[in-house]
Amino acid sequence: MTEGTVHVIGAGMAGLAASVRVAQSGRKVVLYDAAGQAGGRCRSYFDETLGCRLDNGNHLLVSGNAAAMAYIAATNAAATFRTADIAAFPFLDLKTQERWSVRPTEGRVPWWLFVPGRRVAGTQAWDYLDALKLSRAAATATIGQTLNAGRVIYARLWAPLAVAALNTEADHGSARLLGRIFAETFGRGGAGLHPLYPKEGLSESLVDPALSAIQARGGELRFGQRLRNLRFDRERVLALDFGREDVVVEPEDSVILAVTASVAKDLVPELYPPDEFRAIINAHFRVDALPGEAYTFLGVVNGTAEWIFLKPGVISTTTSAADRWIDRDAEDLAAALWRDVAKAYRLDPDRLPPHRVVKEKRATFAATPAQLLRRPKARTRWRNLVLAGDWTDTGWPATIEGAIRSGFTAAAQIAA
Ligand SMILES: Cc1cc2nc3c(=O)[nH]c(=O)nc-3n(C[C@H](O)[C@H](O)[C@H](O)COP(=O)(O)OP(=O)(O)OC[C@H]3O[C@@H](n4cnc5c(N)ncnc54)[C@H](O)[C@@H]3O)c2cc1C
């Protein structure tokens, strides 16, 4: 062991990524979580009603998510994913019944913008210059203030992308953040846009391999441990208060706090993290036969569902920035979402399969310009305390990629 123990609180993607990195550096890791399992907002579970395992959400990763790919490599989990051969994002507009597929060419030069069949239907190559306006927008500007919301490209590209990547309605989402995401994904060409699907589930691909990697390096896992308090002196954290027991933080030890923003706010003095959140609704329909190939998806414009994923035995829908639907009755929602699925795949809208609707009211913080200003850096004024989580200042929205980046940053701070 190089130095003291690193205590990581929170075993979501951020805490797992930090623990993997720290363990691989040769330091002892103890990973705690309040829940009985790891994964946080990115995990799978057995659903009694449907009699199968479900993911808590449809978490889309693409091959250009650099931190996520490094994490998957470090945890030896590449074989648990199926990676699409091509970068293709099929869409359907439910209002007009138009279908198209956005198919970026592999290289960095965006030839695809000049091929009508590869762009969003109804758009021209020059429409995509909007990306520059987004990147150059003021930090305080929203997407709605930066782009003309009346244009086809807004309704069919910028709005769906903002809602999916920022989990924030386009009119209020940060223009600069959307510009950055577009530049770092579509701007780098199709090679970085091949979708990755967990073959079994999120836990089997993103959680279990990490736990094995941590344990293989001598790391310790402690579940069912809710941190109630951090005891500080002026310079450092002295102890972790888990209610029944206190864990002493020795002078050579470090602490990575990788809990949610609202929990961190209560544990760390003078921390004012993002405090506005947006909901995500997922519906899972259990089916005997899929209406298309498994491990594919469809983007939906002008529907209640925004994305439809086909997985073995299950059709799942995702609706992000879903606060307007969150109080609606789950049965009503299931029926509305199934009508969208039925229209998209020409199924019977009245034959609702067994289903489960999962509403996550505070799925992620809202990526508005004002909320982004509240994101804290990893380093704190206590020399042995570092923050991690999708809400810290990663430069990315609250996503798996952002959470993993934050974990890697925290581990690097500890090493430094
Ligand atoms: C429904 C849904 C769909 C999503 N879809 C996508 C997507 O398609 N693509 C994408 O990239 N991202 C998606 N996300 C976002 C992504 O899941 C999150 O950004 C990411 O998982 C956050 O990881 P985290 O480690 O920062 O936080 P969390 O996963 O919230 O981890 C925090 C952990 O801290 C633990 N904890 C809390 N309080 C305490 C305490 N006092 N003591 C000890 N432990 C504590 C919690 O139990 C939890 O395990 C989605 C999220 C949701 C909810």
Coordinates of C-alpha atoms and ligand atoms in Angstrom, one line a residue:
M1 CA 0.0 0.0 0.0
T2 CA 1.3 3.4 -0.9
E3 CA -0.3 5.5 1.9
G4 CA -3.4 5.5 4.1
T5 CA -6.9 4.3 3.4
V6 CA -9.3 6.1 1.0
H7 CA -12.9 6.1 2.3
V8 CA -15.3 6.5 -0.6
I9 CA -18.9 7.3 0.5
G10 CA -21.5 6.5 -2.2
A11 CA -21.3 3.6 -4.6
G12 CA -23.0 5.1 -7.6
M13 CA -21.0 5.5 -10.9
A14 CA -18.9 8.4 -9.4
G15 CA -17.9 6.4 -6.2
L16 CA -17.3 3.2 -8.2
A17 CA -15.1 5.0 -10.7
A18 CA -13.1 6.7 -8.0
S19 CA -12.7 3.4 -6.1
V20 CA -11.6 1.5 -9.1
R21 CA -8.9 4.2 -9.9
V22 CA -7.7 4.4 -6.3
A23 CA -7.6 0.6 -5.9
Q24 CA -5.6 0.3 -9.1
S25 CA -3.1 2.9 -7.8
G26 CA -2.3 0.5 -5.0
R27 CA -4.1 2.3 -2.1
K28 CA -6.5 0.6 0.2
V29 CA -10.2 1.5 -0.5
V30 CA -13.2 1.2 1.7
L31 CA -16.4 1.9 -0.3
Y32 CA -19.6 2.6 1.7
D33 CA -23.2 3.0 0.6
A34 CA -26.5 3.6 2.4
A35 CA -28.3 1.2 0.2
G36 CA -28.0 -2.6 0.3
Q37 CA -26.4 -2.6 -3.1
A38 CA -24.1 -0.5 -5.4
G39 CA -25.1 1.4 -8.6
G40 CA -27.1 4.3 -7.2
R41 CA -29.2 5.8 -10.1
C42 CA -27.7 3.3 -12.6
R43 CA -28.6 -0.2 -11.7
S44 CA -30.7 -3.3 -12.4
Y45 CA -33.2 -5.1 -10.2
F46 CA -35.6 -8.0 -10.4
D47 CA -39.2 -6.8 -10.9
E48 CA -41.7 -9.1 -9.3
T49 CA -44.7 -7.9 -11.4
L50 CA -42.9 -8.5 -14.7
G51 CA -40.9 -11.5 -13.5
C52 CA -37.7 -10.3 -15.1
R53 CA -34.7 -8.1 -14.4
L54 CA -35.1 -4.4 -15.4
D55 CA -32.7 -1.5 -15.6
N56 CA -33.9 1.5 -13.5
G57 CA -33.5 3.6 -16.7
N58 CA -32.4 3.2 -20.3
H59 CA -28.9 4.6 -20.0
L60 CA -27.5 5.2 -23.5
L61 CA -23.7 5.1 -23.8
V62 CA -21.8 5.8 -27.0
S63 CA -18.3 4.6 -28.0
G64 CA -16.9 8.2 -27.7
N65 CA -17.7 8.5 -24.0
A66 CA -14.0 8.6 -23.1
A67 CA -14.3 8.2 -19.3
A68 CA -16.9 5.5 -19.5
M69 CA -14.8 3.6 -22.0
A70 CA -11.7 3.9 -19.7
Y71 CA -13.9 2.6 -16.8
I72 CA -15.2 -0.3 -18.8
A73 CA -11.6 -1.2 -19.9
A74 CA -10.4 -0.9 -16.3
T75 CA -13.1 -3.2 -15.0
N76 CA -12.7 -5.6 -17.8
A77 CA -16.4 -5.3 -18.7
A78 CA -16.1 -4.7 -22.5
A79 CA -17.5 -8.2 -23.3
T80 CA -20.7 -7.5 -21.3
F81 CA -21.7 -4.9 -23.9
R82 CA -23.0 -5.2 -27.4
T83 CA -21.6 -2.3 -29.5
A84 CA -23.5 -1.3 -32.7
D85 CA -21.5 -1.7 -35.9
I86 CA -22.6 1.8 -37.2
A87 CA -23.5 5.2 -35.8
A88 CA -27.2 5.5 -36.6
F89 CA -30.0 7.3 -34.7
P90 CA -33.4 6.4 -36.2
F91 CA -36.3 8.8 -35.6
L92 CA -40.0 8.9 -36.1
D93 CA -42.2 12.0 -36.0
L94 CA -45.5 10.8 -34.7
K95 CA -47.3 13.8 -35.9
T96 CA -46.3 13.5 -39.6
Q97 CA -45.3 9.8 -39.6
E98 CA -42.0 10.8 -41.2
R99 CA -39.0 8.5 -40.4
W100 CA -35.3 9.3 -40.8
S101 CA -32.0 8.2 -39.5
V102 CA -29.2 10.4 -38.5
R103 CA -26.1 8.6 -39.7
P104 CA -22.8 10.5 -39.2
T105 CA -19.9 9.4 -41.3
E106 CA -17.1 7.8 -39.2
G107 CA -14.4 10.5 -39.6
R108 CA -14.1 13.9 -38.1
V109 CA -14.9 15.7 -41.4
P110 CA -18.8 15.9 -41.3
W111 CA -19.4 14.7 -44.9
W112 CA -22.8 13.3 -43.7
L113 CA -24.2 16.8 -43.4
F114 CA -24.1 17.1 -47.2
V115 CA -26.0 13.8 -47.8
P116 CA -29.7 14.4 -47.3
G117 CA -30.4 10.8 -46.3
R118 CA -28.0 11.1 -43.4
R119 CA -29.3 14.3 -41.9
V120 CA -32.4 15.0 -39.9
A121 CA -35.4 15.1 -42.4
G122 CA -36.3 18.6 -43.4
T123 CA -33.0 20.2 -42.6
Q124 CA -30.2 21.6 -44.7
A125 CA -26.4 21.3 -44.1
W126 CA -26.1 25.0 -43.0
D127 CA -28.7 24.5 -40.3
Y128 CA -26.0 22.7 -38.4
L129 CA -24.0 25.9 -38.0
D130 CA -26.3 26.4 -35.0
A131 CA -23.7 24.2 -33.2
L132 CA -21.3 27.1 -33.4
K133 CA -23.8 29.5 -32.0
L134 CA -24.4 27.1 -29.1
S135 CA -20.6 26.7 -28.4
R136 CA -20.1 30.5 -28.5
A137 CA -23.1 31.4 -26.4
A138 CA -22.7 33.3 -23.2
A139 CA -22.5 31.2 -20.0
T140 CA -25.9 32.6 -19.0
A141 CA -27.7 31.9 -22.3
T142 CA -30.3 29.2 -22.7
I143 CA -30.8 27.2 -25.9
G144 CA -34.1 28.9 -26.4
Q145 CA -32.5 32.3 -26.3
T146 CA -29.7 31.3 -28.6
L147 CA -31.5 29.4 -31.4
N148 CA -34.7 30.0 -33.4
A149 CA -37.2 27.6 -31.8
G150 CA -39.5 27.8 -34.9
R151 CA -37.1 25.9 -37.2
V152 CA -37.3 22.2 -38.1
I153 CA -33.8 21.5 -36.8
Y154 CA -34.8 22.9 -33.4
A155 CA -37.8 20.5 -33.0
R156 CA -36.1 17.5 -34.5
L157 CA -32.5 17.8 -33.3
W158 CA -31.7 20.4 -30.7
A159 CA -34.7 19.9 -28.5
P160 CA -34.6 16.1 -28.4
L161 CA -30.8 16.2 -27.9
A162 CA -31.1 18.8 -25.1
V163 CA -33.9 16.8 -23.3
A164 CA -32.0 13.5 -23.6
A165 CA -28.5 14.7 -22.8
L166 CA -29.2 17.5 -20.4
N167 CA -32.5 16.1 -18.9
T168 CA -33.7 19.7 -19.2
E169 CA -36.3 21.2 -21.6
A170 CA -34.5 22.9 -24.5
D171 CA -35.9 26.4 -23.8
H172 CA -34.3 26.5 -20.4
G173 CA -31.2 24.3 -20.9
S174 CA -27.7 25.8 -21.1
A175 CA -26.7 26.6 -24.7
R176 CA -23.0 26.3 -24.0
L177 CA -23.3 22.9 -22.4
L178 CA -25.4 21.5 -25.3
G179 CA -22.8 23.0 -27.7
R180 CA -20.0 21.3 -25.8
I181 CA -21.8 17.9 -25.9
F182 CA -22.5 18.2 -29.6
A183 CA -18.8 19.1 -30.3
E184 CA -17.5 16.2 -28.2
T185 CA -19.9 13.7 -29.7
F186 CA -21.2 14.5 -33.2
G187 CA -18.3 16.9 -33.7
R188 CA -15.8 14.1 -33.5
G189 CA -17.6 11.9 -36.1
G190 CA -19.5 8.7 -36.2
A191 CA -16.6 6.6 -34.8
G192 CA -17.5 8.0 -31.4
L193 CA -21.2 7.5 -31.8
H194 CA -21.7 3.8 -31.9
P195 CA -24.3 3.0 -29.2
L196 CA -23.4 0.5 -26.5
Y197 CA -26.0 -1.8 -25.0
P198 CA -25.5 -3.8 -21.8
K199 CA -26.2 -7.4 -22.9
E200 CA -27.8 -8.3 -19.6
G201 CA -28.3 -5.1 -17.6
L202 CA -26.7 -2.0 -16.1
S203 CA -25.6 -3.8 -13.0
E204 CA -24.0 -6.7 -14.9
S205 CA -22.0 -4.2 -17.1
L206 CA -21.3 -1.2 -15.0
V207 CA -21.6 -2.2 -11.4
D208 CA -20.7 -5.9 -10.7
P209 CA -17.4 -5.8 -12.7
A210 CA -16.3 -2.7 -10.8
L211 CA -17.0 -4.3 -7.5
S212 CA -15.0 -7.3 -8.5
A213 CA -12.1 -5.1 -9.6
I214 CA -12.1 -3.2 -6.3
Q215 CA -12.2 -6.4 -4.3
A216 CA -9.5 -8.0 -6.4
R217 CA -7.2 -5.2 -5.3
G218 CA -8.0 -5.7 -1.6
G219 CA -10.8 -3.1 -1.4
E220 CA -13.6 -3.5 1.1
L221 CA -17.3 -3.0 0.4
R222 CA -19.7 -1.9 3.2
F223 CA -23.4 -1.6 2.2
G224 CA -26.3 -0.5 4.4
Q225 CA -24.0 2.2 5.9
R226 CA -25.6 5.7 5.8
L227 CA -23.2 8.5 6.6
R228 CA -24.9 10.8 9.1
N229 CA -22.2 13.3 9.8
L230 CA -18.7 14.2 8.9
R231 CA -16.6 15.4 11.9
F232 CA -14.1 18.1 11.0
D233 CA -11.4 20.2 12.5
R234 CA -10.2 23.3 10.7
E235 CA -8.0 21.3 8.3
R236 CA -9.4 17.9 7.7
V237 CA -12.1 15.3 8.3
L238 CA -11.5 13.5 11.5
A239 CA -14.3 10.9 11.5
L240 CA -17.2 9.4 9.6
D241 CA -20.3 9.1 11.7
F242 CA -22.5 6.1 10.5
G243 CA -24.9 6.3 13.5
R244 CA -24.0 3.0 15.1
E245 CA -20.3 3.5 14.7
D246 CA -17.7 6.2 14.0
V247 CA -14.9 5.4 11.6
V248 CA -11.8 7.3 12.5
V249 CA -10.1 9.0 9.6
E250 CA -6.3 8.7 10.3
P251 CA -4.0 11.6 9.3
E252 CA -2.8 9.8 6.2
D253 CA -6.3 8.8 5.1
S254 CA -8.5 10.5 2.6
V255 CA -12.3 10.8 2.0
I256 CA -14.1 11.0 -1.3
L257 CA -17.7 12.1 -0.8
A258 CA -19.7 10.7 -3.8
V259 CA -23.3 11.0 -2.6
T260 CA -26.1 13.0 -4.2
A261 CA -26.1 16.8 -4.3
S262 CA -28.8 17.2 -1.6
V263 CA -27.1 14.7 0.8
A264 CA -23.7 16.4 0.3
K265 CA -25.3 19.8 1.1
D266 CA -26.3 18.5 4.5
L267 CA -22.9 16.9 5.2
V268 CA -20.5 19.6 4.1
P269 CA -20.7 23.2 5.6
E270 CA -20.9 26.1 3.1
L271 CA -21.7 23.8 0.1
Y272 CA -24.5 25.2 -2.1
P273 CA -24.7 22.6 -5.0
P274 CA -27.4 22.5 -7.7
D275 CA -30.8 22.3 -6.1
E276 CA -33.2 22.2 -9.0
F277 CA -34.0 18.8 -10.4
R278 CA -35.8 17.2 -13.4
A279 CA -37.7 14.0 -13.6
I280 CA -37.3 11.0 -15.9
I281 CA -40.1 8.4 -16.5
N282 CA -39.3 5.0 -17.9
A283 CA -42.0 2.4 -18.8
H284 CA -41.2 -1.2 -19.3
F285 CA -43.5 -3.5 -21.3
R286 CA -43.0 -7.3 -21.0
V287 CA -43.5 -8.9 -24.4
D288 CA -43.2 -12.4 -25.8
A289 CA -41.9 -11.2 -29.2
L290 CA -40.1 -8.0 -30.0
P291 CA -41.4 -6.0 -33.1
G292 CA -37.8 -5.6 -34.3
E293 CA -34.2 -6.5 -33.5
A294 CA -33.1 -6.6 -29.9
Y295 CA -30.5 -4.0 -28.8
T296 CA -31.9 -1.2 -31.0
F297 CA -33.8 2.0 -30.3
L298 CA -35.9 4.6 -31.9
G299 CA -36.1 8.4 -31.1
V300 CA -39.6 9.7 -31.1
V301 CA -40.6 13.3 -31.9
N302 CA -44.1 14.6 -30.9
G303 CA -44.9 11.7 -28.6
T304 CA -45.2 11.1 -24.8
A305 CA -42.3 8.6 -25.2
E306 CA -39.1 10.1 -26.5
W307 CA -37.0 7.0 -26.9
I308 CA -38.1 3.4 -27.4
F309 CA -35.6 0.6 -26.6
L310 CA -36.0 -3.0 -27.7
K311 CA -34.3 -5.4 -25.2
P312 CA -34.7 -9.1 -24.9
G313 CA -38.3 -9.7 -23.7
V314 CA -38.9 -6.0 -22.9
I315 CA -39.8 -2.8 -24.7
S316 CA -38.8 0.2 -22.7
T317 CA -39.6 3.9 -23.2
T318 CA -37.9 6.9 -21.7
T319 CA -39.3 10.4 -21.2
S320 CA -36.9 13.0 -19.9
A321 CA -37.4 16.4 -18.3
A322 CA -40.7 14.7 -17.5
D323 CA -42.0 17.0 -14.7
R324 CA -45.2 17.8 -16.6
W325 CA -46.1 14.1 -16.5
I326 CA -44.8 13.1 -13.1
D327 CA -48.1 13.4 -11.2
R328 CA -50.1 11.7 -13.9
D329 CA -51.6 8.3 -12.9
A330 CA -49.2 5.5 -13.8
E331 CA -51.8 3.5 -15.7
D332 CA -52.8 6.5 -17.8
L333 CA -49.1 7.0 -18.5
A334 CA -48.6 3.4 -19.4
A335 CA -51.5 3.5 -21.9
A336 CA -50.2 6.8 -23.5
L337 CA -46.7 5.4 -23.8
W338 CA -47.9 2.1 -25.2
R339 CA -50.0 4.0 -27.9
D340 CA -46.7 5.6 -29.0
V341 CA -44.9 2.3 -29.1
A342 CA -47.9 0.7 -31.0
K343 CA -47.8 3.5 -33.6
A344 CA -44.1 3.2 -34.0
Y345 CA -44.0 -0.5 -34.5
R346 CA -47.6 -1.1 -35.9
L347 CA -48.8 -3.0 -32.9
D348 CA -52.3 -3.1 -31.3
P349 CA -52.7 0.0 -29.2
D350 CA -55.4 -1.6 -27.1
R351 CA -53.5 -4.7 -26.1
L352 CA -51.4 -3.2 -23.3
P353 CA -48.8 -5.8 -22.2
P354 CA -47.9 -6.3 -18.5
H355 CA -46.0 -3.2 -17.6
R356 CA -44.1 -1.2 -15.0
V357 CA -43.9 2.6 -14.9
V358 CA -40.9 4.0 -13.0
K359 CA -40.9 7.7 -12.1
E360 CA -37.7 9.2 -10.9
K361 CA -38.8 12.6 -9.6
R362 CA -35.3 14.0 -9.0
A363 CA -33.4 12.0 -11.6
T364 CA -30.7 14.6 -12.3
F365 CA -30.1 18.3 -11.6
A366 CA -31.5 20.7 -14.1
A367 CA -28.8 21.8 -16.6
T368 CA -29.9 25.5 -16.7
P369 CA -27.2 28.2 -16.8
A370 CA -28.0 29.2 -13.2
Q371 CA -27.7 25.7 -11.9
L372 CA -24.4 25.0 -13.7
L373 CA -22.9 27.9 -11.8
R374 CA -23.6 26.1 -8.5
R375 CA -21.5 23.1 -9.4
P376 CA -18.5 22.8 -7.0
K377 CA -15.0 21.7 -7.9
A378 CA -13.8 18.4 -6.5
R379 CA -11.3 19.9 -4.1
T380 CA -12.6 21.3 -0.8
R381 CA -11.1 23.5 1.8
W382 CA -10.4 20.4 3.9
R383 CA -7.2 18.8 2.8
N384 CA -8.4 15.2 3.0
L385 CA -11.9 15.7 1.6
V386 CA -12.7 15.6 -2.2
L387 CA -16.2 15.7 -3.8
A388 CA -17.5 13.5 -6.7
G389 CA -20.9 13.0 -8.3
D390 CA -22.6 14.0 -11.5
W391 CA -23.5 17.3 -9.9
T392 CA -19.9 18.5 -9.4
D393 CA -18.1 20.6 -12.0
T394 CA -17.3 18.0 -14.6
G395 CA -18.1 20.1 -17.7
W396 CA -20.6 17.4 -18.7
P397 CA -24.3 17.1 -17.9
A398 CA -25.5 14.7 -15.2
T399 CA -24.8 11.5 -17.1
I400 CA -22.9 8.3 -16.6
E401 CA -20.0 9.9 -18.5
G402 CA -20.1 12.9 -16.2
A403 CA -20.3 10.8 -13.0
I404 CA -17.4 8.6 -14.1
R405 CA -15.3 11.7 -15.0
S406 CA -16.0 13.1 -11.5
G407 CA -14.8 9.9 -9.9
F408 CA -11.6 9.9 -11.9
T409 CA -11.0 13.5 -11.1
A410 CA -11.5 12.8 -7.4
A411 CA -9.1 9.9 -7.5
A412 CA -6.5 12.1 -9.3
Q413 CA -6.9 14.8 -6.6
I414 CA -6.2 12.2 -3.9
A415 CA -3.2 11.0 -5.8
A416 CA -1.9 14.5 -6.1
Ligands
LIG1 C1 -34.1 7.1 -14.7 C2 -32.7 7.6 -15.1 C3 -32.3 7.6 -16.4 C4 -31.0 8.0 -16.8 N1 -30.6 7.9 -18.1 C5 -29.3 8.2 -18.4 C6 -28.8 8.0 -19.7 O1 -29.5 7.5 -20.6 N2 -27.5 8.2 -20.0 C7 -26.7 8.7 -19.0 O2 -25.5 8.9 -19.2 N3 -27.1 9.0 -17.7 C8 -28.4 8.7 -17.4 N4 -28.9 9.0 -16.1 C9 -28.1 9.7 -15.2 C10 -27.1 8.8 -14.5 O3 -27.7 7.6 -14.1 C11 -26.5 9.5 -13.3 O4 -25.9 10.7 -13.8 C12 -25.4 8.7 -12.6 O5 -25.8 7.4 -12.4 C13 -25.1 9.4 -11.3 O6 -24.1 8.7 -10.6 P1 -23.6 9.4 -9.2 O7 -22.6 8.4 -8.7 O8 -23.1 10.8 -9.4 O9 -24.8 9.4 -8.2 P2 -25.7 8.3 -7.6 O10 -25.9 7.2 -8.6 O11 -27.0 9.0 -7.1 O12 -24.9 7.7 -6.4 C14 -24.9 8.2 -5.1 C15 -24.8 7.1 -4.1 O13 -24.7 7.6 -2.8 C16 -25.4 6.8 -1.9 N5 -25.7 7.7 -0.7 C17 -26.6 8.7 -0.7 N6 -26.6 9.2 0.6 C18 -25.7 8.5 1.3 C19 -25.2 8.5 2.7 N7 -25.7 9.5 3.5 N8 -24.3 7.6 3.1 C20 -23.9 6.7 2.2 N9 -24.3 6.6 0.9 C21 -25.2 7.5 0.5 C22 -26.7 6.4 -2.7 O14 -27.3 5.3 -2.2 C23 -26.1 6.2 -4.1 O15 -25.7 4.9 -4.3 C24 -30.2 8.6 -15.8 C25 -30.6 8.7 -14.5 C26 -31.9 8.2 -14.1 C27 -32.3 8.3 -12.7

